[in-house]
Amino acid sequence: MLRSFVSLALSVFLLASAAFAQSEVGGATLNGTVFDSSGGVVSGAKVTITGTDIGVTRTTETTSGGLYSFPRLTVGTYDISVELSGFKTLNRKGLNLGIGAVATVDLTLTLGTTAETVSVNGDISVVETTRSQTSTVVNERAVEELPINGRNFLDFTLLTPGVVRDPTRSGDLSFGGQRGTANSLLVDGTDANNVFYGQSAGRSGTGRSPYSFSQDAVQEFQVNTNGYAAEIGRAGGGVVNVITKSGSNQFHGSAFEFFRDKALNANSWENNRRGAPKRAYHFNQFGGSIGGPVVKNKLFFFFDYDGQRNTTPNTVFLAVAAPSDAASQAALASLQPFLQSYSNSLNNNVYLGKVDWQISGSQRFTFRYDGNRFNGVNFENSGNASALGHTGNSDVSTDNFAGIHTLVIGPKAVLESRFVYQRDNEPGQANSTDPEAVIRQSGTTVLSIGRNSFSPRYANLHAFQWGENFSYVYGRHTIKIGGDINFERIANYFPGNFSGSYTFNSYADFANKNPFSYTQAFAGAGTDGGLSNPDSNEYAVYLQDSWRFNDRLTLNYGIRYDFYKYAQPKVKNTDPGLAALGLDTSRIPKQTNNIGPRFGFAYKVDNAGTLVLRGGYGVYYGRTPSILTGTAFTQNGIQVQTYTLNTGIPTYPAILAAPPALNRRPDIFVFAPNFLSPLTQQWSFNIEKQLARDYAVTLGYLGVRGEHLARTRDINLFPESPVQGSYANGTPVTFLQTSASNRPNPNFGRISIADSGADSIYHGVFLQLTKRFAQRFQLQTSYTFSKVLDDAPDSTSVVVGADDAKNAQNTLAPNLERGRGNTDIRHRFVFSGVWDINYANGISNRVMRAILGGYQLSTIATLQSGRPYNITAGGDVNGDGTARTDRPPYVGRNTLDGPSFQNVDVRFTRDISVYRERAKLRLMFEAFNLTNRANYSSILTTQYNFAAATRVFTPVATFGLPTATFDPRILQLAARFTF
């Protein structure tokens, strides 16, 4: 089957006579046309480029149409020369090629002898005239000089149109309305993802390691938002394409220290509201780098280290006050010992070593190692509502070894080989052995005590990637063909609910030991229990081409085939009711027709290339995170037997010594027989105009249609039927209910099915203005107006109870959830700029020049409208056994507008020259959230409390009030020494 579809993919490509090429993965492309002074094309001219940083050269000849092309170039600065008998030699210097660039430089020869030379200085145009995808480069100056809170370079992606935070998982990013699991991170052209969690390796910025790559080790990166080439795959959202720094012919290095303390910060909104003082806070980030030649023009090295130490108290308090009744007050008194604050300590160490060997004029080999060692004390489940016993330590241990070999075969062909080994181990510990107790009031969790439901645990991943990419220039075509394999070996131990978990819907219920539900899991006899090995093998092939149809029009088109082969669960539950539904707990479906065609165009409206139209369409297949497939290994009712009880619950804090009687039905998880890989259809149309020499403005439209998106839903319920209730004022209301105690298959509680029936649609219009650094100033700013509609897709809802809020209210009719997506931010404006205040350079007095010169100001400003919130009801309104998804009658999903977000970060620096200006000391002052605005991160969404016995909805007075904010104003001092 696989072979037949690969053959089909090849056939489609050959029928098209060319394929697709756009942004270069891990490098850049330089192309253009050579003309004579009359405007005619020049064939047979010798074109040579030289990398000024490392001395490497490559040579080609122009075609009969005067075209030349250099694919697979390393990022850096180049000089180009053109020679042909009868013409003067033309030299053009200082061409800066960024990551993913497809730069077009047309050259004109004048009559003369080759001994005569014409030299021209000047960078490439700010408008790429042959690029068709929507992408933005965050260059080296932006990475180095813009203020970024926490120094995680991935946060710079938020400077680009179509990208927002995904609020469902902390730190995730959303491209085109897709969830964070749909993205991919490429480092030097190689995969750097954790396929188990569906996040970047080390899960940077997601509540564990704050970053896995030092900001000082990142040279620049490209954010591919829409319409990227067939060479790039395994993503339905966005792709971040990163290039790390390398050594050069000059020794260079740095050392830095960033410092924060509570004395420099404003008090938080939460503390001010409670009359509490500023919490203790101490932060240090330090490190350095060094790079240079081992053998000039041949062998180079680069090494970087970055460490962060951060200790903060975790303040525990009750977000919703206890009512005045005796039972609630008794619960409050019994919870006092758990309302003790504790410390979170962050210890992060990041390393990167890189060697570049220019073996010959035609061969180059790069070896890179990067490592991450993170220890997060009490990071496992911290927060205002999490007591000390409810958390534990979180660790990350990541190693990535990458080897990249580039072979230039004559003037027209390049073969690139890549091999990567990655280890990403992420254990979590527990601070308590007591059962978990989640106390809620008015639909809000006010405190969680005891061992959290998922620790201790670990998820260890070993990945092996090998890829081959061949580029060939043929006439007006730059053709690429390639593929790779990526094998992931995963060991996941997840003892979910093995220690027992109680849910109490009010303070009074806790005092009276009257839980709403109790969940406990057990390891099946003769099974691996909570241990699973959800390995996966990924295969991909692609063909693509960039066809310079004429001097104005470039067509980019191609095709990609992806095949995901998942390890199969060992245990089959032979229950006849499951078989009748076509459900097999030992089978995860395989999809063999993931064929993704892609097409793009770029059209120069004017001869100078200052006005370009670009656009395209493509189909993109994403990964299914192994956290979803792994759940099918264990949650089959045999290997791990999970029971959720609403009656016959043990008396808190006791737990069950053995599985309950057979009439206590286990919850299971199984894949739908028609489960498909997630895919997106992406399309775009942009108009880009060069304004003056260094400015460009883009008006663009982005469209993304998500299909076959994963979700989890309980299908072991009878359809809901109308029942009568009332509001507290006596107004009658009709709503729908089922009964979790009466299920179609009485042998089970929940039958959670992994379903790929969700979808989404994103429309976005953006206006982007960029200015490359010139005349001491650089800026990048954009405004995006967009809308996301979906029916609550989520590929990470795997734990009964803990993940219930990610599911549909009515899991038998999940499409009724259609509404604003969680990532729907209608209006978003972002401004970033760097301004060198060096006007003192013209002062003749050296002392005054030293005092008044060397200043710089940079800033990032963000203004955006509020995200949507789901209005909830406190209680199990529809009777499906969970109170996390219920809404009041007649209320749709995500109909509550949250508060807007406004933030300004600034950095002010002073450079002091050291030792004859060969070195520099930079002193920095940074302010994050300069205006100390209270940007609310969560609000109380419970509009009514529901009493199941009387079916009465009682209004909640605190509905809509904020409960937490993002950071207050934080000031940071820093120093950096560079040479």
PDB file of C-alpha atoms in Angstrom, residues 12 19 196 227 300 441 484 670 683 713 734 753 895 901 911 977:
ATOM      1  CA  VAL A  12       1.552  13.202 -10.224  1.00  0.00           C
ATOM      2  CA  ALA A  19       7.341  20.549  -8.462  1.00  0.00           C
ATOM      3  CA  PHE A 196       4.659  12.670  22.614  1.00  0.00           C
ATOM      4  CA  GLY A 227       1.699  28.171   2.304  1.00  0.00           C
ATOM      5  CA  PHE A 300      35.202  26.602  12.728  1.00  0.00           C
ATOM      6  CA  GLN A 441     -17.114  26.368  45.012  1.00  0.00           C
ATOM      7  CA  ASP A 484      13.283  11.457   5.477  1.00  0.00           C
ATOM      8  CA  VAL A 670     -10.354   3.589  22.290  1.00  0.00           C
ATOM      9  CA  TRP A 683      -4.436  29.480   1.193  1.00  0.00           C
ATOM     10  CA  ARG A 713     -15.887  12.153  23.536  1.00  0.00           C
ATOM     11  CA  THR A 734     -36.314  23.547  29.987  1.00  0.00           C
ATOM     12  CA  ILE A 753     -13.421   7.538  21.847  1.00  0.00           C
ATOM     13  CA  THR A 895     -19.806  33.468  24.121  1.00  0.00           C
ATOM     14  CA  PHE A 901      -4.477  42.773  26.619  1.00  0.00           C
ATOM     15  CA  ASP A 911      27.581  50.567  24.848  1.00  0.00           C
ATOM     16  CA  PHE A 977      30.582  41.845  27.297  1.00  0.00           C
TER      17      PHE A 977
END
